[in-house]
Coordinates of C-alpha atoms in Angstrom, one line a residue:
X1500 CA 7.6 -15.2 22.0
X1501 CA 7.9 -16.6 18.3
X1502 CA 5.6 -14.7 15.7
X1503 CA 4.7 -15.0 12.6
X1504 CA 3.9 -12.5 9.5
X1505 CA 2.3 -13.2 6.2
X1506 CA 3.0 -11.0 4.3
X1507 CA 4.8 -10.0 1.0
X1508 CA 7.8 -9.0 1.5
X1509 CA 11.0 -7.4 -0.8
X1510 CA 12.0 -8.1 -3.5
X1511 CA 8.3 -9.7 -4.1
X1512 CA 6.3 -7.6 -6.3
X1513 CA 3.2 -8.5 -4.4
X1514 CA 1.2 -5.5 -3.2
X1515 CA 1.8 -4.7 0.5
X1516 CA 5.6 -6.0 0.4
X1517 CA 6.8 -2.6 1.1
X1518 CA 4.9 -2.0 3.8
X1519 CA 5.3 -5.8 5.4
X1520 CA 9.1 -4.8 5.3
X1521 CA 8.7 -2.3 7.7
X1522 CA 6.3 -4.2 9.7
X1523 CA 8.9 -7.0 10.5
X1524 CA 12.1 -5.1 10.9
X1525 CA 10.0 -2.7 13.3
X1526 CA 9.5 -5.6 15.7
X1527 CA 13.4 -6.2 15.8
X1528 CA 15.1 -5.7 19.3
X1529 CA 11.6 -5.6 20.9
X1530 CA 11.4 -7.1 24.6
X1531 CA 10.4 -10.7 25.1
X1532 CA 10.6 -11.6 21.1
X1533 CA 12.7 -14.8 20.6
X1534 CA 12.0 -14.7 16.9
X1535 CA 10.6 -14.0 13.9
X1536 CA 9.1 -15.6 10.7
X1537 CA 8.2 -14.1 7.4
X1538 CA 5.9 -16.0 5.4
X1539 CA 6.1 -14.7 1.9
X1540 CA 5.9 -15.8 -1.4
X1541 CA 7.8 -17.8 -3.7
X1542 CA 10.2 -16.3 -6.6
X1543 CA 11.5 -17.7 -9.7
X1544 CA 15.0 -17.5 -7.8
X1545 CA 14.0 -17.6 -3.8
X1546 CA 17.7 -16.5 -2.6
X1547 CA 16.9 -12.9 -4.1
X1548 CA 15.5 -12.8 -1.1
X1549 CA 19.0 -12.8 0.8
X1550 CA 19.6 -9.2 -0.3
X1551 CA 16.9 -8.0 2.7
X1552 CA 18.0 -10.1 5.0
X1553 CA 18.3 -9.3 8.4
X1554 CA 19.3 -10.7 11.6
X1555 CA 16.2 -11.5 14.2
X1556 CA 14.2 -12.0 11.0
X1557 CA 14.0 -15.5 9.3
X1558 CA 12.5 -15.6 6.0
X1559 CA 10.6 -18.6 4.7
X1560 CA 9.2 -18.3 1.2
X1561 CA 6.2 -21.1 1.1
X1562 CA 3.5 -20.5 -1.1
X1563 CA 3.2 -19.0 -4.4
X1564 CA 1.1 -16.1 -5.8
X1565 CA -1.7 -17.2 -7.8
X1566 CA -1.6 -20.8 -6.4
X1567 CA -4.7 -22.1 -4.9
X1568 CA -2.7 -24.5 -2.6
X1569 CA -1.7 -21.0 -0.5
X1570 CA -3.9 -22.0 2.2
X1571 CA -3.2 -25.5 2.9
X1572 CA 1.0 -24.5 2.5
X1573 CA 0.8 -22.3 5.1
X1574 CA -1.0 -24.3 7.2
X1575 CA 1.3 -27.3 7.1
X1576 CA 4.3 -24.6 7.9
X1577 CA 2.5 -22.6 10.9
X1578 CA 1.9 -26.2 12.2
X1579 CA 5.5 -27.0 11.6
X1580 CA 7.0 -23.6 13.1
X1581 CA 4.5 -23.1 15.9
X1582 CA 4.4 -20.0 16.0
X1583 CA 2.9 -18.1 19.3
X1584 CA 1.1 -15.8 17.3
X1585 CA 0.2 -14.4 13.6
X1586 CA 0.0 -11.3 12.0
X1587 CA -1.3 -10.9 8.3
X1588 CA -0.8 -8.5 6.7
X1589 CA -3.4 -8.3 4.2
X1590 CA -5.6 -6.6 1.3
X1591 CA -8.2 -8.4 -0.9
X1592 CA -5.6 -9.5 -3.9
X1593 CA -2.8 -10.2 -1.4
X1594 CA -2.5 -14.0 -3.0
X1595 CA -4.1 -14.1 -6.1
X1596 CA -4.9 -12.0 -9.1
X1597 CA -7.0 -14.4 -10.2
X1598 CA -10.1 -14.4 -7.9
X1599 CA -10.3 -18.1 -6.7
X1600 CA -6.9 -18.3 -5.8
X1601 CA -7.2 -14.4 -4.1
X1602 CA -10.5 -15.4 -2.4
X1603 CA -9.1 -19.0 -1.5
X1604 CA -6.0 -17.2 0.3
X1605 CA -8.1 -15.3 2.1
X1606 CA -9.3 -18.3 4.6
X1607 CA -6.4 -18.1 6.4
X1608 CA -7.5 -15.9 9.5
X1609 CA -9.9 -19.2 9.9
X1610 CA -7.4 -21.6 9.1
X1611 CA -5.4 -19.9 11.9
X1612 CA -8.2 -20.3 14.4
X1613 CA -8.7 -23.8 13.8
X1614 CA -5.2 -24.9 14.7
X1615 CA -5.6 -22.5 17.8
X1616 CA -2.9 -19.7 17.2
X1617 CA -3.7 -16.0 17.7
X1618 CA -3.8 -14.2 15.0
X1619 CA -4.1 -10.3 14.1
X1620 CA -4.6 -9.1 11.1
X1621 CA -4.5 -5.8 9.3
X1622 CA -6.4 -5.2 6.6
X1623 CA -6.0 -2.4 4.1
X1624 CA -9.1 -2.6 2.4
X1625 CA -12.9 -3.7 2.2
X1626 CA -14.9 -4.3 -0.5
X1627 CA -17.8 -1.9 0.3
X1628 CA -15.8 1.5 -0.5
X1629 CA -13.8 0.0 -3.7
X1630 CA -15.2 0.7 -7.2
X1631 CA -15.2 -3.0 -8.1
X1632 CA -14.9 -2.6 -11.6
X1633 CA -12.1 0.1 -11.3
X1634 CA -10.1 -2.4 -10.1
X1635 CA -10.5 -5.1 -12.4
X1636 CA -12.6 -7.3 -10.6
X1637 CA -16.4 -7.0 -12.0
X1638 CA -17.2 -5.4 -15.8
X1639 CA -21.0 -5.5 -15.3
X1640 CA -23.6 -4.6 -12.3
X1641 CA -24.1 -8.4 -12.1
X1642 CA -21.0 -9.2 -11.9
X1643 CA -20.5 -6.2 -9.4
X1644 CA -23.1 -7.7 -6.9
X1645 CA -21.8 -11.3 -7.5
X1646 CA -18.3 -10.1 -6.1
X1647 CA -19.4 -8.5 -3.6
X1648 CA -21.4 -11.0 -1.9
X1649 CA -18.6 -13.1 -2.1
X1650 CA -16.3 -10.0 -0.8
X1651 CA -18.6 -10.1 2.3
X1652 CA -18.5 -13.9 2.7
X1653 CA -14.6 -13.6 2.7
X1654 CA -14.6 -10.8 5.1
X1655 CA -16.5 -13.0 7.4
X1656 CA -13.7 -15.3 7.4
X1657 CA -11.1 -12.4 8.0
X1658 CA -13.2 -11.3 11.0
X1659 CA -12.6 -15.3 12.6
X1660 CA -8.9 -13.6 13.3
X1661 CA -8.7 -12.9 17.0
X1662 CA -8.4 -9.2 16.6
X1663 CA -8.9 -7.1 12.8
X1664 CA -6.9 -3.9 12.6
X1665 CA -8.6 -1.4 9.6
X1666 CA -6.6 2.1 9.1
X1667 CA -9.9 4.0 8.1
X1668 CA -12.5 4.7 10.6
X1669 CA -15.1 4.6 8.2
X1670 CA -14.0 0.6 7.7
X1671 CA -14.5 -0.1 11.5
X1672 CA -17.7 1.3 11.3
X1673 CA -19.1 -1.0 8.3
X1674 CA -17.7 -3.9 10.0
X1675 CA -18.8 -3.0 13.2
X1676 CA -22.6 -2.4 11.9
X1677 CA -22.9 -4.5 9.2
X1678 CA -21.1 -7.6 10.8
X1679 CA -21.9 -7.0 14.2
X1680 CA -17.8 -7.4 14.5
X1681 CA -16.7 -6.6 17.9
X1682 CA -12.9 -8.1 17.5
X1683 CA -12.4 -4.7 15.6
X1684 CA -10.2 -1.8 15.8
X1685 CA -8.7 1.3 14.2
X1686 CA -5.1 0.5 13.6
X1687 CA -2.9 3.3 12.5
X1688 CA -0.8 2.9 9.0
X1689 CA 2.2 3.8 10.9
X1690 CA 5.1 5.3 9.5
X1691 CA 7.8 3.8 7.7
X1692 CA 11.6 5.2 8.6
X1693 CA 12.0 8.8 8.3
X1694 CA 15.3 9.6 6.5
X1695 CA 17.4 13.0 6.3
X1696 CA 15.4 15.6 5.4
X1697 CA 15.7 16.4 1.5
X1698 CA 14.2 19.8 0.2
X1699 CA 12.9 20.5 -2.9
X1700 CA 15.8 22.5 -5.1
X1701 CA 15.2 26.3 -4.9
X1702 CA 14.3 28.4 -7.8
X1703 CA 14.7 25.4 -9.8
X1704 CA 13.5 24.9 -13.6
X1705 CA 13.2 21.4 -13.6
X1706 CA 9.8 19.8 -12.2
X1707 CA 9.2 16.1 -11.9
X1708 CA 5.7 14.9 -11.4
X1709 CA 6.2 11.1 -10.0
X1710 CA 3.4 8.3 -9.5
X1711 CA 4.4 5.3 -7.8
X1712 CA 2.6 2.2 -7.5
X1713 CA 0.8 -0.9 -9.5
X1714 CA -0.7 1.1 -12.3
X1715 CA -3.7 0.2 -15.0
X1716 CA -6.6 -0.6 -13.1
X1717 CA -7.8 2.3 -10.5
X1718 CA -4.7 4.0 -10.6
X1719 CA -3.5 5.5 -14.4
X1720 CA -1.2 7.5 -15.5
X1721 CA -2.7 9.0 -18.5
X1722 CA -4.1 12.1 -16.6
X1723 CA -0.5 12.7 -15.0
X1724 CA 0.9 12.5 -18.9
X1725 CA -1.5 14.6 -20.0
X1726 CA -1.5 17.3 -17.2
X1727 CA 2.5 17.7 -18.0
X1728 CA 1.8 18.7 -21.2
X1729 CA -0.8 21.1 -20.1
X1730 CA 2.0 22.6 -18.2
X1731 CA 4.8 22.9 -20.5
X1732 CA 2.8 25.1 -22.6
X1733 CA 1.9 26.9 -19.4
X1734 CA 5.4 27.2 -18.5
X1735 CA 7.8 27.5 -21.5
X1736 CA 10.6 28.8 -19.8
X1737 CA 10.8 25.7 -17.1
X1738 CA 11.4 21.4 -18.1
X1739 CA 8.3 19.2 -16.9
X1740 CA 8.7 15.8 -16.3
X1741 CA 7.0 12.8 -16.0
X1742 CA 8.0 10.0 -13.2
X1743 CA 5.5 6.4 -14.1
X1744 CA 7.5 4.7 -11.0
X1745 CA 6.2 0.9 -10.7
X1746 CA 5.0 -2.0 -12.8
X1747 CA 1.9 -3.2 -14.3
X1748 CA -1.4 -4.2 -11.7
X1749 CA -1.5 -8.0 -12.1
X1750 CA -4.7 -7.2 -13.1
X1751 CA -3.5 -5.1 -16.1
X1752 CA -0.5 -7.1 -17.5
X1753 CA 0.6 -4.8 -20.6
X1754 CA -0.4 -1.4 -19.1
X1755 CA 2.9 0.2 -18.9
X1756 CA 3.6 -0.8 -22.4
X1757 CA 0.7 0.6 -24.0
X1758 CA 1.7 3.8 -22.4
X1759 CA 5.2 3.9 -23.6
X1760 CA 3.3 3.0 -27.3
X1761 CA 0.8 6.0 -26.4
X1762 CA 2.7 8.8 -25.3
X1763 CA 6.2 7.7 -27.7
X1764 CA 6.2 11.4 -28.9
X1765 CA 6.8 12.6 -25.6
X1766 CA 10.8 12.5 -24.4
X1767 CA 10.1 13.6 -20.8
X1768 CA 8.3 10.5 -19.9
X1769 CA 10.5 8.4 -17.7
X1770 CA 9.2 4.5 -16.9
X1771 CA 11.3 3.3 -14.1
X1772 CA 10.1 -0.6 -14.0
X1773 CA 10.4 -2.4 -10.7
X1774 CA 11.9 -0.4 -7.9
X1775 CA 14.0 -2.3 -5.6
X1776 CA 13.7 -1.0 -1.7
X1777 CA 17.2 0.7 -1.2
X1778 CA 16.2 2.8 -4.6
X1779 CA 12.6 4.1 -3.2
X1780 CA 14.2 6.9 -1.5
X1781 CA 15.9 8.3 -4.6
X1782 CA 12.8 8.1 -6.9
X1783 CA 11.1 10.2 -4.1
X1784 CA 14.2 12.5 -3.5
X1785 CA 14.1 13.3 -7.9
X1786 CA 10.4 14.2 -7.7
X1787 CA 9.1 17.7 -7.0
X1788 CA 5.6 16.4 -6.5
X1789 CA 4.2 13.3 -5.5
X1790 CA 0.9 12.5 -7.9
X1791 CA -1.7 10.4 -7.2
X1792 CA -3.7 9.5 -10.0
X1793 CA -6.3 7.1 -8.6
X1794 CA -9.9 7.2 -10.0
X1795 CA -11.3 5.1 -6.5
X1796 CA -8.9 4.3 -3.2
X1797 CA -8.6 0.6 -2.0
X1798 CA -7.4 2.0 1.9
X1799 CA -4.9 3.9 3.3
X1800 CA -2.5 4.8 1.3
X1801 CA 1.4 3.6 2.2
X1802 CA 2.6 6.1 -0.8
X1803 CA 1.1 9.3 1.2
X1804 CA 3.0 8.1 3.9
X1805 CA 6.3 8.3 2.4
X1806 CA 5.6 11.2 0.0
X1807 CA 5.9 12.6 4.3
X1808 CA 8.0 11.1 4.9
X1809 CA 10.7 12.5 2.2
X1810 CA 9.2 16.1 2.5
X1811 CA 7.1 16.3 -0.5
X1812 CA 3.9 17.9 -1.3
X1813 CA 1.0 15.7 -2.7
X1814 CA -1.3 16.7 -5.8
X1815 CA -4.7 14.1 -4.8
X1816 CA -7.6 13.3 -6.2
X1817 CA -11.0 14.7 -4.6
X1818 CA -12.3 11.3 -3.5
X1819 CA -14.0 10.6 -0.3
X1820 CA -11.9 8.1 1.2
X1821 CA -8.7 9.7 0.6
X1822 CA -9.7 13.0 1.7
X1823 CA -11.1 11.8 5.3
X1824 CA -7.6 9.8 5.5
X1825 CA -5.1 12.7 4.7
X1826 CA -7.2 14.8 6.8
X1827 CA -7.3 12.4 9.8
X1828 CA -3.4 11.2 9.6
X1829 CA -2.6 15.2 9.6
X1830 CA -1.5 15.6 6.0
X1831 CA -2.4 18.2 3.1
X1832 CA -2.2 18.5 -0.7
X1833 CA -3.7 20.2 -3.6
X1834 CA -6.7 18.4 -4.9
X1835 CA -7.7 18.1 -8.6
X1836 CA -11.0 16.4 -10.0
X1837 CA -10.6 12.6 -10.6
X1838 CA -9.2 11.6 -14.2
X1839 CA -9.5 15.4 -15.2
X1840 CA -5.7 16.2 -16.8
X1841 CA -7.2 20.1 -16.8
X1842 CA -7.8 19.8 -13.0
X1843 CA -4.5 18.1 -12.4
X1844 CA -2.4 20.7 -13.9
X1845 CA -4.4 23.4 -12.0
X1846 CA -3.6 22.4 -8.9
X1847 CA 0.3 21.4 -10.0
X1848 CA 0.0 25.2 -11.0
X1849 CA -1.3 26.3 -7.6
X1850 CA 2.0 25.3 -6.0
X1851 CA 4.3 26.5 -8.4
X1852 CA 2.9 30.2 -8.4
X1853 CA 3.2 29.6 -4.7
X1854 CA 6.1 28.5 -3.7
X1855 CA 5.4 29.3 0.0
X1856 CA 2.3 26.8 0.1
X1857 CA 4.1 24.1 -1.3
X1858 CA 6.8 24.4 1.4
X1859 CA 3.9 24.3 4.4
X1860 CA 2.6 21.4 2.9
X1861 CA 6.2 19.8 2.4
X1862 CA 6.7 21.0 6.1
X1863 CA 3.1 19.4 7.4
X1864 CA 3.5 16.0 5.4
X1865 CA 7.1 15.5 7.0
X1866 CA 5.1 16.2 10.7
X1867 CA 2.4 14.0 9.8
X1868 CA 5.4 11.0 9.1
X1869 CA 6.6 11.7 12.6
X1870 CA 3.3 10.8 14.1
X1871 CA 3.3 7.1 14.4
X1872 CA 6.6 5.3 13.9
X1873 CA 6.5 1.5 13.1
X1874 CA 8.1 0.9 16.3
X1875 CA 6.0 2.5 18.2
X1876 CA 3.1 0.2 16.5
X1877 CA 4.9 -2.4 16.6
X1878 CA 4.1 -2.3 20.5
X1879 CA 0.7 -1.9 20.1
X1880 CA 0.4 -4.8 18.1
X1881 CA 2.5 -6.8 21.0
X1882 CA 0.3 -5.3 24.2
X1883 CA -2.6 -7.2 22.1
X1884 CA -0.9 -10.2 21.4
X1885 CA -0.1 -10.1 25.2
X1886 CA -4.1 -10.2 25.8
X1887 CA -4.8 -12.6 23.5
X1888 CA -2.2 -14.7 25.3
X1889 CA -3.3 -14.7 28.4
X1890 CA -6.7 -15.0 27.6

């Protein structure tokens, strides 16, 4: 069997690329795969993608963020590669932050159907839970209801893939009532690799708060700023940190600049830039906890899975989605009110003094990371195939 992913893919900045590195490489040394494609995006220099290079996997840079060409380029490869099957791995902004482009890559699932190749995809988000103009995508109700009509014309195109894959079982409810969908399913996140175990220094006097991500649009890290100096005043006697690990939302080109300009006064702030794979584990190693400072969720979130799966406790934002998706996937946290710096530092302050929760939570989010191992999804996603085959 010769697959095919779409996907973004390291050192891409795209969203999604971390998690479509895992993807592929977990199909590696799996029974009856002849080979494997990775469809990704172009760079300014295209051999930086040597550096993640792998045997088994072939990767084929052919079409370009932004571009609104994506489409027709990948069809003219699939039709060149033949592939036996696709998998796309995909969120709403996946090819575009400008919204043709993003809406025109999006016809792909159909594209695939019309040349007759199986495809699955897994979609991280819908546009029915997301806060559309948290996100960067509508500034006025009009606006608002404009995108989403056109949100739920492109999911009907998505739906044309032979089998849709959502990771929150709210999504496969919408699209199972509102679409009358029957080609979907609940697909676990999966878990990316668990590495050695790495505890949190005892007794120590240094805490790092660390957000990691695309930041300016629904996720900001003003109230994580803010919350730190709440707590150094709390806590005189130990050092707070401040971890901003990640670049700019397309959406939001400038964002991490007006931060540095914002909080200048503040030493303790460290702004990491881009974070190239073999560094992730460090960044998550150095923090004490893992922040998520969204003000709306756009899916599962990868980062909750590797804040497990490097032993760290999470500080999360009461919001729906999230909640019902650490709850479901087996994790746990202390929860703050959304964009609320007070709330924040509360619950930072809830671990601290207790010491013995923080460590059951550590404890329960590396479980959780055992669950589901990308290889053990990455069979799942071949039994279908298999069906889809055959059929």
């Amino acid at each position: 069997m010769k697959l095919a992913f779409i996907t973004p893919y390291p050192p891409s900045q795209v969203t999604l690329n971390e998690y479509g590195y895992h993807l592929t490489r977990s199909f590696l040394g799996k029974k009856g795969i002849e080979k494997i494609y990775i469809l990704t995006n172009n760079l300014e220099d295209n051999s930086e993608y040597s550096r993640y290079a792998t045997e088994g996997l072939e990767i084929i840079p052919c079409w370009d963020f932004d571009s609104w060409f994506t489409v027709l380029n990948l069809r003219k490869k699939l039709k060149e590669l033949k592939p036996d099957a696709v998998i796309l791995n995909l969120q709403f902004m996946t090819f575009g932050a400008g919204k043709i482009p993003a809406a025109l890559g999006l016809l792909t699932p159909w594209m695939c159907k019309l040349l007759g190749i199986p495809s699955v995809v897994i979609l991280h988000n819908i546009t029915e839970t997301v806060k559309l103009d948290t996100i960067g995508m509508a500034d006025s109700k009009f606006k608002g209801n404009l995108f989403l009509w056109i949100g739920e014309q492109l999911t009907k195109f998505i739906l044309k893939a032979d089998l849709v894959g959502v990771t929150i079982s709210q999504y496969v409810t919408i699209l199972k009532e509102k679409y009358k969908a029957q080609n979907v399913v609940l697909l676990p996140h999966g878990n990316f690799e668990l590495p050695e175990r790495n505890y949190v220094p005892e007794n120590s006097d240094e805490i790092n708060l660390m957000a990691f991500g695309k930041f300016g649009t629904y996720k900001k890290a003003e109230v994580m700023i803010d919350a730190m100096e709440i707590l150094q005043k709390k806590y005189p006697n130990l050092k707070f940190t401040s971890t901003v690990a990640g670049t700019d939302n397309p959406n939001v080109k400038g964002y991490i600049d007006s931060l540095k300009s914002k909080y200048s006064h503040l030493p303790n702030v460290e702004y990491t830039g881009y974070i190239p794979e073999e560094k992730v584990s460090q960044i998550f190693w150095d923090s004490t906890f893992v922040i998520f400072p969204y003000t709306t969720t756009t899916g599962s979130s990868g980062i909750l899975h590797q804040a497990g799966s490097y032993g760290r406790a999470c500080i999360l934002p009461k919001i729906d989605d999230l909640e019902r998706v650490v709850e479901e996937e087996g994790y746990g946290g202390a929860y703050f009110e959304t964009d609320n710096a007070e709330s924040l530092s509360n619950a930072v302050s809830s671990l601290i003094e207790n010491p013995e929760k923080r460590k059951q939570i550590e404890d329960q989010n590396y479980k959780a990371a055992k669950g589901l191992p990308m290889g053990e999804l990455a069979q799942w996603y071949l039994s279908h195939i298999q069906k889809l085959l055959k059929k």
